[in-house]
Every structure is written in structure tokens, then in C-alpha cells.
Amino acid sequence: MPAGVKIPTRDLLNGTPPATRVRTFGDKVHELLVADNEEKMAKHIPSGKVSGGKLSRPLLWNVLSLIGVPDPIDPYLLGKFVRGNDVEDRAIKFLTGIDASKVADNTPVEAEPGNVLAGTFTFQKPGSYRGGVGYIDMAQEVGGMTVYHEIKSVTKMAYDRVDKEDQPYYHHAIQLAYYCLGDNVSEAYLQYLNADDYRITSFKINPLEYKEEIDKEIDDLKTVFITKKLPPFVALLDMHKVKRYRQYEDWNWLTPDQMMDKLQNQFPEQYKRFMEMTIDD
């Protein structure tokens, strides 16, 4: 456009009439998300085992989760979980051509030729290290080698961060490394999918570089169940300091003695479980 040229603008008829904000639909969706989560949590029986997906969280949160102390989750985070599942299926489709939503968990399926990744794929494959539990998003068998992939759906802001820093989020790498260590898998990739525009960026990690931290976190958990004393809240990552992402907010600012009193008096079933449980390799 030539400099100085102005684009003419026609006045809108009747201006811009105000619209009426309707919150009912969104509130109903939030209520359904909360109700569905409460139903699932009511049926959930804690395994009493370390979870690969919960590593790199504060020790206190992992202990409370292991013994089944409930922690309300707001609709914002519940919605993010649902979106994550939807978008991660899309990432798998991009990479393999396979619709993971139509494949049973832990069932091998061959990818058609011509896709980004080749070979046989298993989705939500059970994985374990030092007696823990977890599920690998995507296990790939190709050329006589096993490769593990962890798929992460992220916001544009989170995607831009890993893109700019050229490094994955630490807690994501820890999770993937945990699965690899349990199955002696050395080839591992974190696959980030931008939920806004479906851009993908990938990172290859060396699982052994995370072994020391993983072992420490498991050892610390074992110690808590030996001493039978709840630990104070200590953040491991910066995100744990952000209120929106904090868990067990009613517990975080208590002393260990106050926590034990709260556990015994308000959650007697979980207190009994805590006093009887051990963490075994």
C-alpha cells in the first residue's frame, strides 16, 4: 500500500449493539467435569506405589496422594486434562497415522508406510521402575530397537518456552526417563504439540542422566513411610510456587506435627493406611 493512503471505513448500521453474557452453558460444562472427576475419584483405590507421572512434585503431595487424601481440582485444570487427551491423540495421528482412540491400550498395531514414524506401536503400555507404576504414551518397535515417546499437549505459551530455550520441561523428562529406566530403554523422545496451532517439536533425552534424581525422590518417599512423619511442603520447581498449580493447599503451610494431627483426626482411614504402608522396590 502506498505510504499515506488511508483505507476507508464504512460506519456500521446501528453501531455495535451490546450482547448479553450467558454463563449458564459454561457453568454446566464445569459442573459435569467436576461431577465426572468426583465419580472417578470415589472409585479410585490408591495403588500404594510410586507413580512415574507424579515424580518431580513436592514430596508432601506425593505422600498424601499415595495414601488417598483427596484434593479438589478446579474445572480449569480438569478441562486442561480433557484437552490434553484429545490433543495427544492428534499428535499420535500426525506422527504415526494411527487413531489411538480406536486402539485398545497395550495392544501393538503396525503403522502404514509413509508416516513420520515407522514400525509397531503400543499405546498406554504399563511401565515400572523400582516397583512403581505408570503408562508409556507410545512405545515404538522399529529395526529391532525399542523407543519410548511421551506426548505432551501444551499451551502456546508453554510451547514457545521450550522452543525458545531449546530444552524440554524437566518434570516431563523425569517422567519419560522413569519409564525407560524400568525397561532398560535408551532411546526416548518427548513430543510437544502446541494445542493452539498443532506445531510439534521434539526432544531426545538420555534416561541415565535423570537416574540420580529419580532414585532420590523414590528413596525420600520410602524414608517418609519408615519414619511415619509427614514432610513439610518444599517446592521442587518454580511452578509449585504458583497458586493455580499448587495442590493440597490446606496442607502446605502446616508444620509436620499439625499435618499429623489433621491426618489422624480428619482422615482416619488415610492415617491408618499411612501408618501401615511401606514403599517397596
PDB file of C-alpha atoms in Angstrom:
ATOM      1  CA  MET A   1       0.000   0.000   0.000  1.00  0.00           C
ATOM      2  CA  PRO A   2       1.386   3.437  -0.868  1.00  0.00           C
ATOM      3  CA  ALA A   3       2.517   5.498   2.114  1.00  0.00           C
ATOM      4  CA  GLY A   4      -0.100   7.919   3.386  1.00  0.00           C
ATOM      5  CA  VAL A   5      -3.051   6.104   1.828  1.00  0.00           C
ATOM      6  CA  LYS A   6      -5.925   5.528   4.261  1.00  0.00           C
ATOM      7  CA  ILE A   7      -8.371   2.653   3.905  1.00  0.00           C
ATOM      8  CA  PRO A   8     -11.947   3.975   4.025  1.00  0.00           C
ATOM      9  CA  THR A   9     -14.193   2.629   6.757  1.00  0.00           C
ATOM     10  CA  ARG A  10     -17.987   2.433   6.490  1.00  0.00           C
ATOM     11  CA  ASP A  11     -19.958   3.193   9.641  1.00  0.00           C
ATOM     12  CA  LEU A  12     -21.763   0.117  10.964  1.00  0.00           C
ATOM     13  CA  LEU A  13     -25.538   0.292  10.924  1.00  0.00           C
ATOM     14  CA  ASN A  14     -26.808   0.700  14.499  1.00  0.00           C
ATOM     15  CA  GLY A  15     -23.219   0.818  15.770  1.00  0.00           C
ATOM     16  CA  THR A  16     -22.179  -2.217  17.827  1.00  0.00           C
ATOM     17  CA  PRO A  17     -25.188  -3.288  19.936  1.00  0.00           C
ATOM     18  CA  PRO A  18     -24.253  -4.853  23.295  1.00  0.00           C
ATOM     19  CA  ALA A  19     -24.589  -8.638  23.629  1.00  0.00           C
ATOM     20  CA  THR A  20     -25.845 -10.406  26.736  1.00  0.00           C
ATOM     21  CA  ARG A  21     -23.280 -12.529  28.531  1.00  0.00           C
ATOM     22  CA  VAL A  22     -24.621 -16.046  29.178  1.00  0.00           C
ATOM     23  CA  ARG A  23     -22.694 -18.105  31.730  1.00  0.00           C
ATOM     24  CA  THR A  24     -25.138 -21.000  32.063  1.00  0.00           C
ATOM     25  CA  PHE A  25     -23.664 -23.220  29.356  1.00  0.00           C
ATOM     26  CA  GLY A  26     -20.077 -22.919  30.524  1.00  0.00           C
ATOM     27  CA  ASP A  27     -21.058 -23.381  34.169  1.00  0.00           C
ATOM     28  CA  LYS A  28     -22.949 -26.563  33.292  1.00  0.00           C
ATOM     29  CA  VAL A  29     -19.891 -27.940  31.466  1.00  0.00           C
ATOM     30  CA  HIS A  30     -17.747 -27.175  34.518  1.00  0.00           C
ATOM     31  CA  GLU A  31     -20.266 -28.928  36.770  1.00  0.00           C
ATOM     32  CA  LEU A  32     -20.150 -32.009  34.548  1.00  0.00           C
ATOM     33  CA  LEU A  33     -16.340 -32.047  34.623  1.00  0.00           C
ATOM     34  CA  VAL A  34     -16.307 -31.822  38.415  1.00  0.00           C
ATOM     35  CA  ALA A  35     -19.024 -34.467  38.833  1.00  0.00           C
ATOM     36  CA  ASP A  36     -17.237 -36.849  36.473  1.00  0.00           C
ATOM     37  CA  ASN A  37     -13.948 -36.385  38.333  1.00  0.00           C
ATOM     38  CA  GLU A  38     -15.591 -36.905  41.724  1.00  0.00           C
ATOM     39  CA  GLU A  39     -17.159 -40.144  40.474  1.00  0.00           C
ATOM     40  CA  LYS A  40     -13.798 -41.389  39.224  1.00  0.00           C
ATOM     41  CA  MET A  41     -12.030 -40.447  42.462  1.00  0.00           C
ATOM     42  CA  ALA A  42     -14.686 -42.194  44.551  1.00  0.00           C
ATOM     43  CA  LYS A  43     -13.959 -45.431  42.679  1.00  0.00           C
ATOM     44  CA  HIS A  44     -10.187 -44.982  42.700  1.00  0.00           C
ATOM     45  CA  ILE A  45      -8.220 -47.183  45.065  1.00  0.00           C
ATOM     46  CA  PRO A  46      -4.655 -45.927  45.685  1.00  0.00           C
ATOM     47  CA  SER A  47      -2.087 -48.444  44.491  1.00  0.00           C
ATOM     48  CA  GLY A  48       0.371 -47.559  47.226  1.00  0.00           C
ATOM     49  CA  LYS A  49       3.111 -47.451  44.611  1.00  0.00           C
ATOM     50  CA  VAL A  50       5.313 -44.727  43.210  1.00  0.00           C
ATOM     51  CA  SER A  51       3.801 -43.172  40.071  1.00  0.00           C
ATOM     52  CA  GLY A  52       6.102 -42.180  37.231  1.00  0.00           C
ATOM     53  CA  GLY A  53       3.713 -39.420  36.208  1.00  0.00           C
ATOM     54  CA  LYS A  54       3.912 -37.803  39.649  1.00  0.00           C
ATOM     55  CA  LEU A  55       7.656 -37.531  40.024  1.00  0.00           C
ATOM     56  CA  SER A  56       9.219 -34.071  40.404  1.00  0.00           C
ATOM     57  CA  ARG A  57       6.343 -32.990  42.605  1.00  0.00           C
ATOM     58  CA  PRO A  58       6.824 -31.914  46.230  1.00  0.00           C
ATOM     59  CA  LEU A  59       7.357 -34.898  48.496  1.00  0.00           C
ATOM     60  CA  LEU A  60       4.373 -33.939  50.663  1.00  0.00           C
ATOM     61  CA  TRP A  61       1.968 -34.049  47.714  1.00  0.00           C
ATOM     62  CA  ASN A  62       3.165 -37.475  46.638  1.00  0.00           C
ATOM     63  CA  VAL A  63       2.784 -38.900  50.138  1.00  0.00           C
ATOM     64  CA  LEU A  64      -0.752 -37.541  50.531  1.00  0.00           C
ATOM     65  CA  SER A  65      -1.660 -38.833  47.073  1.00  0.00           C
ATOM     66  CA  LEU A  66      -0.245 -42.294  47.795  1.00  0.00           C
ATOM     67  CA  ILE A  67      -2.390 -42.722  50.895  1.00  0.00           C
ATOM     68  CA  GLY A  68      -5.515 -41.392  49.173  1.00  0.00           C
ATOM     69  CA  VAL A  69      -6.030 -37.976  50.789  1.00  0.00           C
ATOM     70  CA  PRO A  70      -8.485 -36.154  48.484  1.00  0.00           C
ATOM     71  CA  ASP A  71      -7.572 -32.860  46.861  1.00  0.00           C
ATOM     72  CA  PRO A  72     -10.251 -30.888  44.962  1.00  0.00           C
ATOM     73  CA  ILE A  73      -9.322 -29.942  41.387  1.00  0.00           C
ATOM     74  CA  ASP A  74     -10.907 -26.856  39.856  1.00  0.00           C
ATOM     75  CA  PRO A  75     -12.695 -27.042  36.471  1.00  0.00           C
ATOM     76  CA  TYR A  76      -9.840 -25.152  34.774  1.00  0.00           C
ATOM     77  CA  LEU A  77      -7.380 -27.983  35.385  1.00  0.00           C
ATOM     78  CA  LEU A  78      -9.969 -30.681  34.683  1.00  0.00           C
ATOM     79  CA  GLY A  79     -10.639 -29.058  31.329  1.00  0.00           C
ATOM     80  CA  LYS A  80      -6.924 -28.988  30.588  1.00  0.00           C
ATOM     81  CA  PHE A  81      -6.715 -32.730  31.270  1.00  0.00           C
ATOM     82  CA  VAL A  82      -9.547 -33.425  28.819  1.00  0.00           C
ATOM     83  CA  ARG A  83      -7.991 -31.161  26.197  1.00  0.00           C
ATOM     84  CA  GLY A  84      -4.657 -32.885  26.752  1.00  0.00           C
ATOM     85  CA  ASN A  85      -6.098 -36.314  25.994  1.00  0.00           C
ATOM     86  CA  ASP A  86      -7.783 -35.046  22.834  1.00  0.00           C
ATOM     87  CA  VAL A  87      -4.717 -33.224  21.535  1.00  0.00           C
ATOM     88  CA  GLU A  88      -2.309 -36.045  22.371  1.00  0.00           C
ATOM     89  CA  ASP A  89      -4.360 -38.412  20.209  1.00  0.00           C
ATOM     90  CA  ARG A  90      -3.973 -35.875  17.403  1.00  0.00           C
ATOM     91  CA  ALA A  91      -0.193 -35.822  17.900  1.00  0.00           C
ATOM     92  CA  ILE A  92      -0.065 -39.605  17.627  1.00  0.00           C
ATOM     93  CA  LYS A  93      -2.117 -39.411  14.432  1.00  0.00           C
ATOM     94  CA  PHE A  94       0.314 -36.862  12.962  1.00  0.00           C
ATOM     95  CA  LEU A  95       3.351 -38.982  13.822  1.00  0.00           C
ATOM     96  CA  THR A  96       2.105 -42.484  13.042  1.00  0.00           C
ATOM     97  CA  GLY A  97      -1.113 -42.182  11.047  1.00  0.00           C
ATOM     98  CA  ILE A  98      -2.821 -44.264  13.748  1.00  0.00           C
ATOM     99  CA  ASP A  99      -6.005 -43.173  15.529  1.00  0.00           C
ATOM    100  CA  ALA A 100      -5.023 -44.107  19.088  1.00  0.00           C
ATOM    101  CA  SER A 101      -8.571 -43.511  20.347  1.00  0.00           C
ATOM    102  CA  LYS A 102      -9.653 -46.585  18.355  1.00  0.00           C
ATOM    103  CA  VAL A 103      -6.848 -48.850  19.587  1.00  0.00           C
ATOM    104  CA  ALA A 104      -7.091 -50.738  22.878  1.00  0.00           C
ATOM    105  CA  ASP A 105      -4.460 -49.852  25.459  1.00  0.00           C
ATOM    106  CA  ASN A 106      -1.316 -52.004  25.452  1.00  0.00           C
ATOM    107  CA  THR A 107      -2.182 -53.509  22.057  1.00  0.00           C
ATOM    108  CA  PRO A 108       0.511 -53.478  19.326  1.00  0.00           C
ATOM    109  CA  VAL A 109      -0.512 -52.007  15.967  1.00  0.00           C
ATOM    110  CA  GLU A 110       1.526 -51.581  12.792  1.00  0.00           C
ATOM    111  CA  ALA A 111       1.825 -48.126  11.208  1.00  0.00           C
ATOM    112  CA  GLU A 112       1.132 -47.766   7.499  1.00  0.00           C
ATOM    113  CA  PRO A 113       4.152 -46.860   5.322  1.00  0.00           C
ATOM    114  CA  GLY A 114       4.851 -43.201   4.607  1.00  0.00           C
ATOM    115  CA  ASN A 115       4.280 -41.759   8.083  1.00  0.00           C
ATOM    116  CA  VAL A 116       6.723 -39.710  10.144  1.00  0.00           C
ATOM    117  CA  LEU A 117       7.431 -42.689  12.414  1.00  0.00           C
ATOM    118  CA  ALA A 118       7.548 -46.305  11.266  1.00  0.00           C
ATOM    119  CA  GLY A 119       7.206 -49.651  12.989  1.00  0.00           C
ATOM    120  CA  THR A 120       4.861 -51.213  15.517  1.00  0.00           C
ATOM    121  CA  PHE A 121       3.312 -49.024  18.218  1.00  0.00           C
ATOM    122  CA  THR A 122       1.782 -49.760  21.593  1.00  0.00           C
ATOM    123  CA  PHE A 123      -0.178 -47.030  23.392  1.00  0.00           C
ATOM    124  CA  GLN A 124      -0.524 -46.728  27.172  1.00  0.00           C
ATOM    125  CA  LYS A 125       1.882 -49.571  27.793  1.00  0.00           C
ATOM    126  CA  PRO A 126       2.356 -50.337  31.515  1.00  0.00           C
ATOM    127  CA  GLY A 127       5.801 -49.389  32.778  1.00  0.00           C
ATOM    128  CA  SER A 128       7.568 -49.730  36.103  1.00  0.00           C
ATOM    129  CA  TYR A 129      10.814 -48.822  37.847  1.00  0.00           C
ATOM    130  CA  ARG A 130      11.692 -49.838  41.395  1.00  0.00           C
ATOM    131  CA  GLY A 131       8.252 -51.290  41.967  1.00  0.00           C
ATOM    132  CA  GLY A 132       6.311 -48.247  40.795  1.00  0.00           C
ATOM    133  CA  VAL A 133       3.557 -47.834  38.235  1.00  0.00           C
ATOM    134  CA  GLY A 134       2.947 -45.810  35.100  1.00  0.00           C
ATOM    135  CA  TYR A 135       1.943 -45.910  31.460  1.00  0.00           C
ATOM    136  CA  ILE A 136       4.092 -45.068  28.449  1.00  0.00           C
ATOM    137  CA  ASP A 137       2.179 -42.930  25.968  1.00  0.00           C
ATOM    138  CA  MET A 138       3.729 -44.605  22.942  1.00  0.00           C
ATOM    139  CA  ALA A 139       6.197 -47.494  22.699  1.00  0.00           C
ATOM    140  CA  GLN A 140       7.725 -47.995  19.255  1.00  0.00           C
ATOM    141  CA  GLU A 141       9.377 -51.156  17.960  1.00  0.00           C
ATOM    142  CA  VAL A 142      11.458 -50.499  14.858  1.00  0.00           C
ATOM    143  CA  GLY A 143      14.565 -52.131  13.424  1.00  0.00           C
ATOM    144  CA  GLY A 144      14.932 -54.439  16.407  1.00  0.00           C
ATOM    145  CA  MET A 145      15.008 -51.463  18.809  1.00  0.00           C
ATOM    146  CA  THR A 146      12.520 -50.172  21.393  1.00  0.00           C
ATOM    147  CA  VAL A 147      11.852 -46.425  21.505  1.00  0.00           C
ATOM    148  CA  TYR A 148       9.670 -44.677  24.079  1.00  0.00           C
ATOM    149  CA  HIS A 149       7.731 -41.487  23.303  1.00  0.00           C
ATOM    150  CA  GLU A 150       5.983 -39.251  25.834  1.00  0.00           C
ATOM    151  CA  ILE A 151       3.369 -36.987  24.234  1.00  0.00           C
ATOM    152  CA  LYS A 152       2.672 -33.598  25.814  1.00  0.00           C
ATOM    153  CA  SER A 153      -0.131 -31.233  24.860  1.00  0.00           C
ATOM    154  CA  VAL A 154       0.861 -27.686  25.840  1.00  0.00           C
ATOM    155  CA  THR A 155      -0.424 -24.142  25.507  1.00  0.00           C
ATOM    156  CA  LYS A 156       1.169 -21.712  23.099  1.00  0.00           C
ATOM    157  CA  MET A 157       2.998 -20.045  25.998  1.00  0.00           C
ATOM    158  CA  ALA A 158       4.454 -23.348  27.209  1.00  0.00           C
ATOM    159  CA  TYR A 159       5.357 -24.360  23.667  1.00  0.00           C
ATOM    160  CA  ASP A 160       7.085 -21.051  22.999  1.00  0.00           C
ATOM    161  CA  ARG A 161       9.139 -21.540  26.151  1.00  0.00           C
ATOM    162  CA  VAL A 162      10.548 -24.935  25.164  1.00  0.00           C
ATOM    163  CA  ASP A 163      11.017 -23.655  21.625  1.00  0.00           C
ATOM    164  CA  LYS A 164      12.964 -20.603  22.815  1.00  0.00           C
ATOM    165  CA  GLU A 165      15.016 -22.371  25.496  1.00  0.00           C
ATOM    166  CA  ASP A 166      15.583 -25.385  23.249  1.00  0.00           C
ATOM    167  CA  GLN A 167      15.008 -27.677  26.235  1.00  0.00           C
ATOM    168  CA  PRO A 168      12.039 -29.719  27.478  1.00  0.00           C
ATOM    169  CA  TYR A 169      10.351 -29.220  30.824  1.00  0.00           C
ATOM    170  CA  TYR A 170      12.340 -31.036  33.482  1.00  0.00           C
ATOM    171  CA  HIS A 171       9.409 -32.877  35.057  1.00  0.00           C
ATOM    172  CA  HIS A 172       8.371 -34.207  31.650  1.00  0.00           C
ATOM    173  CA  ALA A 173      11.859 -35.576  31.051  1.00  0.00           C
ATOM    174  CA  ILE A 174      11.881 -37.161  34.517  1.00  0.00           C
ATOM    175  CA  GLN A 175       8.624 -38.954  33.770  1.00  0.00           C
ATOM    176  CA  LEU A 176       9.881 -40.349  30.481  1.00  0.00           C
ATOM    177  CA  ALA A 177      13.232 -41.343  31.972  1.00  0.00           C
ATOM    178  CA  TYR A 178      11.454 -43.246  34.759  1.00  0.00           C
ATOM    179  CA  TYR A 179       9.672 -45.461  32.235  1.00  0.00           C
ATOM    180  CA  CYS A 180      12.886 -46.006  30.287  1.00  0.00           C
ATOM    181  CA  LEU A 181      14.909 -46.994  33.337  1.00  0.00           C
ATOM    182  CA  GLY A 182      12.365 -49.643  34.263  1.00  0.00           C
ATOM    183  CA  ASP A 183      12.565 -51.297  30.848  1.00  0.00           C
ATOM    184  CA  ASN A 184      16.223 -50.585  30.009  1.00  0.00           C
ATOM    185  CA  VAL A 185      15.199 -48.393  27.069  1.00  0.00           C
ATOM    186  CA  SER A 186      17.876 -45.932  25.973  1.00  0.00           C
ATOM    187  CA  GLU A 187      16.115 -44.225  23.028  1.00  0.00           C
ATOM    188  CA  ALA A 188      13.480 -41.776  24.230  1.00  0.00           C
ATOM    189  CA  TYR A 189      11.682 -38.721  22.837  1.00  0.00           C
ATOM    190  CA  LEU A 190       9.458 -36.039  24.290  1.00  0.00           C
ATOM    191  CA  GLN A 191       6.938 -34.874  21.689  1.00  0.00           C
ATOM    192  CA  TYR A 192       5.374 -31.463  22.354  1.00  0.00           C
ATOM    193  CA  LEU A 193       2.224 -30.495  20.462  1.00  0.00           C
ATOM    194  CA  ASN A 194       1.098 -26.865  20.554  1.00  0.00           C
ATOM    195  CA  ALA A 195      -2.622 -27.127  21.290  1.00  0.00           C
ATOM    196  CA  ASP A 196      -3.296 -23.790  19.572  1.00  0.00           C
ATOM    197  CA  ASP A 197      -1.853 -24.469  16.136  1.00  0.00           C
ATOM    198  CA  TYR A 198      -0.652 -28.114  16.225  1.00  0.00           C
ATOM    199  CA  ARG A 199       3.042 -27.344  15.773  1.00  0.00           C
ATOM    200  CA  ILE A 200       5.238 -30.190  17.028  1.00  0.00           C
ATOM    201  CA  THR A 201       8.719 -30.009  18.490  1.00  0.00           C
ATOM    202  CA  SER A 202      10.682 -33.000  19.780  1.00  0.00           C
ATOM    203  CA  PHE A 203      13.474 -33.625  22.259  1.00  0.00           C
ATOM    204  CA  LYS A 204      15.649 -36.699  22.646  1.00  0.00           C
ATOM    205  CA  ILE A 205      16.744 -37.422  26.222  1.00  0.00           C
ATOM    206  CA  ASN A 206      19.275 -39.720  27.845  1.00  0.00           C
ATOM    207  CA  PRO A 207      17.354 -41.513  30.636  1.00  0.00           C
ATOM    208  CA  LEU A 208      20.511 -42.234  32.628  1.00  0.00           C
ATOM    209  CA  GLU A 209      21.086 -38.506  33.158  1.00  0.00           C
ATOM    210  CA  TYR A 210      17.933 -38.401  35.301  1.00  0.00           C
ATOM    211  CA  LYS A 211      18.509 -41.601  37.282  1.00  0.00           C
ATOM    212  CA  GLU A 212      20.114 -39.926  40.299  1.00  0.00           C
ATOM    213  CA  GLU A 213      17.189 -37.532  40.805  1.00  0.00           C
ATOM    214  CA  ILE A 214      14.606 -40.275  40.278  1.00  0.00           C
ATOM    215  CA  ASP A 215      16.312 -42.571  42.778  1.00  0.00           C
ATOM    216  CA  LYS A 216      16.497 -39.760  45.338  1.00  0.00           C
ATOM    217  CA  GLU A 217      12.797 -38.992  45.046  1.00  0.00           C
ATOM    218  CA  ILE A 218      11.906 -42.658  45.481  1.00  0.00           C
ATOM    219  CA  ASP A 219      14.318 -43.005  48.417  1.00  0.00           C
ATOM    220  CA  ASP A 220      12.803 -39.924  50.067  1.00  0.00           C
ATOM    221  CA  LEU A 221       9.329 -41.436  49.727  1.00  0.00           C
ATOM    222  CA  LYS A 222      10.492 -44.698  51.260  1.00  0.00           C
ATOM    223  CA  THR A 223      12.005 -42.786  54.193  1.00  0.00           C
ATOM    224  CA  VAL A 224       8.728 -40.980  54.941  1.00  0.00           C
ATOM    225  CA  PHE A 225       6.907 -44.296  55.176  1.00  0.00           C
ATOM    226  CA  ILE A 226       9.610 -45.609  57.516  1.00  0.00           C
ATOM    227  CA  THR A 227       9.633 -42.603  59.866  1.00  0.00           C
ATOM    228  CA  LYS A 228       5.828 -42.210  59.700  1.00  0.00           C
ATOM    229  CA  LYS A 229       6.121 -38.426  59.730  1.00  0.00           C
ATOM    230  CA  LEU A 230       4.636 -36.197  57.051  1.00  0.00           C
ATOM    231  CA  PRO A 231       7.274 -33.930  55.475  1.00  0.00           C
ATOM    232  CA  PRO A 232       6.995 -30.131  55.164  1.00  0.00           C
ATOM    233  CA  PHE A 233       5.986 -28.591  51.864  1.00  0.00           C
ATOM    234  CA  VAL A 234       9.070 -27.850  49.750  1.00  0.00           C
ATOM    235  CA  ALA A 235       8.731 -26.775  46.119  1.00  0.00           C
ATOM    236  CA  LEU A 236      10.880 -28.642  43.611  1.00  0.00           C
ATOM    237  CA  LEU A 237      10.060 -26.490  40.587  1.00  0.00           C
ATOM    238  CA  ASP A 238       9.037 -22.857  40.121  1.00  0.00           C
ATOM    239  CA  MET A 239       5.553 -23.911  39.042  1.00  0.00           C
ATOM    240  CA  HIS A 240       4.929 -25.349  42.521  1.00  0.00           C
ATOM    241  CA  LYS A 241       5.078 -21.791  43.873  1.00  0.00           C
ATOM    242  CA  VAL A 242       2.192 -20.653  41.647  1.00  0.00           C
ATOM    243  CA  LYS A 243      -1.132 -20.864  43.485  1.00  0.00           C
ATOM    244  CA  ARG A 244      -3.121 -22.045  40.456  1.00  0.00           C
ATOM    245  CA  TYR A 245      -0.866 -25.093  40.107  1.00  0.00           C
ATOM    246  CA  ARG A 246      -0.408 -25.888  43.777  1.00  0.00           C
ATOM    247  CA  GLN A 247      -2.027 -28.955  45.237  1.00  0.00           C
ATOM    248  CA  TYR A 248      -3.100 -29.753  48.799  1.00  0.00           C
ATOM    249  CA  GLU A 249      -3.259 -26.053  49.632  1.00  0.00           C
ATOM    250  CA  ASP A 250      -4.819 -26.756  53.044  1.00  0.00           C
ATOM    251  CA  TRP A 251      -1.728 -28.751  53.997  1.00  0.00           C
ATOM    252  CA  ASN A 252       1.159 -26.796  52.537  1.00  0.00           C
ATOM    253  CA  TRP A 253       1.523 -24.245  55.310  1.00  0.00           C
ATOM    254  CA  LEU A 254       1.157 -26.613  58.269  1.00  0.00           C
ATOM    255  CA  THR A 255       4.018 -27.927  60.369  1.00  0.00           C
ATOM    256  CA  PRO A 256       4.631 -31.686  60.246  1.00  0.00           C
ATOM    257  CA  ASP A 257       3.027 -32.062  63.695  1.00  0.00           C
ATOM    258  CA  GLN A 258      -0.048 -30.125  62.574  1.00  0.00           C
ATOM    259  CA  MET A 259      -0.251 -32.281  59.468  1.00  0.00           C
ATOM    260  CA  MET A 260      -0.188 -35.474  61.503  1.00  0.00           C
ATOM    261  CA  ASP A 261      -2.976 -34.164  63.750  1.00  0.00           C
ATOM    262  CA  LYS A 262      -5.049 -33.199  60.694  1.00  0.00           C
ATOM    263  CA  LEU A 263      -4.468 -36.576  59.081  1.00  0.00           C
ATOM    264  CA  GLN A 264      -5.383 -38.542  62.182  1.00  0.00           C
ATOM    265  CA  ASN A 265      -8.478 -36.525  63.090  1.00  0.00           C
ATOM    266  CA  GLN A 266      -9.926 -35.605  59.678  1.00  0.00           C
ATOM    267  CA  PHE A 267      -8.776 -38.551  57.562  1.00  0.00           C
ATOM    268  CA  PRO A 268      -8.642 -41.599  59.866  1.00  0.00           C
ATOM    269  CA  GLU A 269      -8.739 -44.114  57.005  1.00  0.00           C
ATOM    270  CA  GLN A 270      -5.791 -42.450  55.265  1.00  0.00           C
ATOM    271  CA  TYR A 271      -3.964 -42.139  58.593  1.00  0.00           C
ATOM    272  CA  LYS A 272      -4.316 -45.870  59.147  1.00  0.00           C
ATOM    273  CA  ARG A 273      -3.051 -46.516  55.630  1.00  0.00           C
ATOM    274  CA  PHE A 274      -0.068 -44.236  56.211  1.00  0.00           C
ATOM    275  CA  MET A 275       0.892 -45.996  59.438  1.00  0.00           C
ATOM    276  CA  GLU A 276       0.652 -49.439  57.820  1.00  0.00           C
ATOM    277  CA  MET A 277       2.125 -48.775  54.368  1.00  0.00           C
ATOM    278  CA  THR A 278       5.650 -49.310  53.150  1.00  0.00           C
ATOM    279  CA  ILE A 279       7.170 -48.453  49.778  1.00  0.00           C
ATOM    280  CA  ASP A 280       8.902 -51.482  48.306  1.00  0.00           C
ATOM    281  CA  ASP A 281      11.226 -51.682  45.290  1.00  0.00           C
TER     282      ASP A 281
END
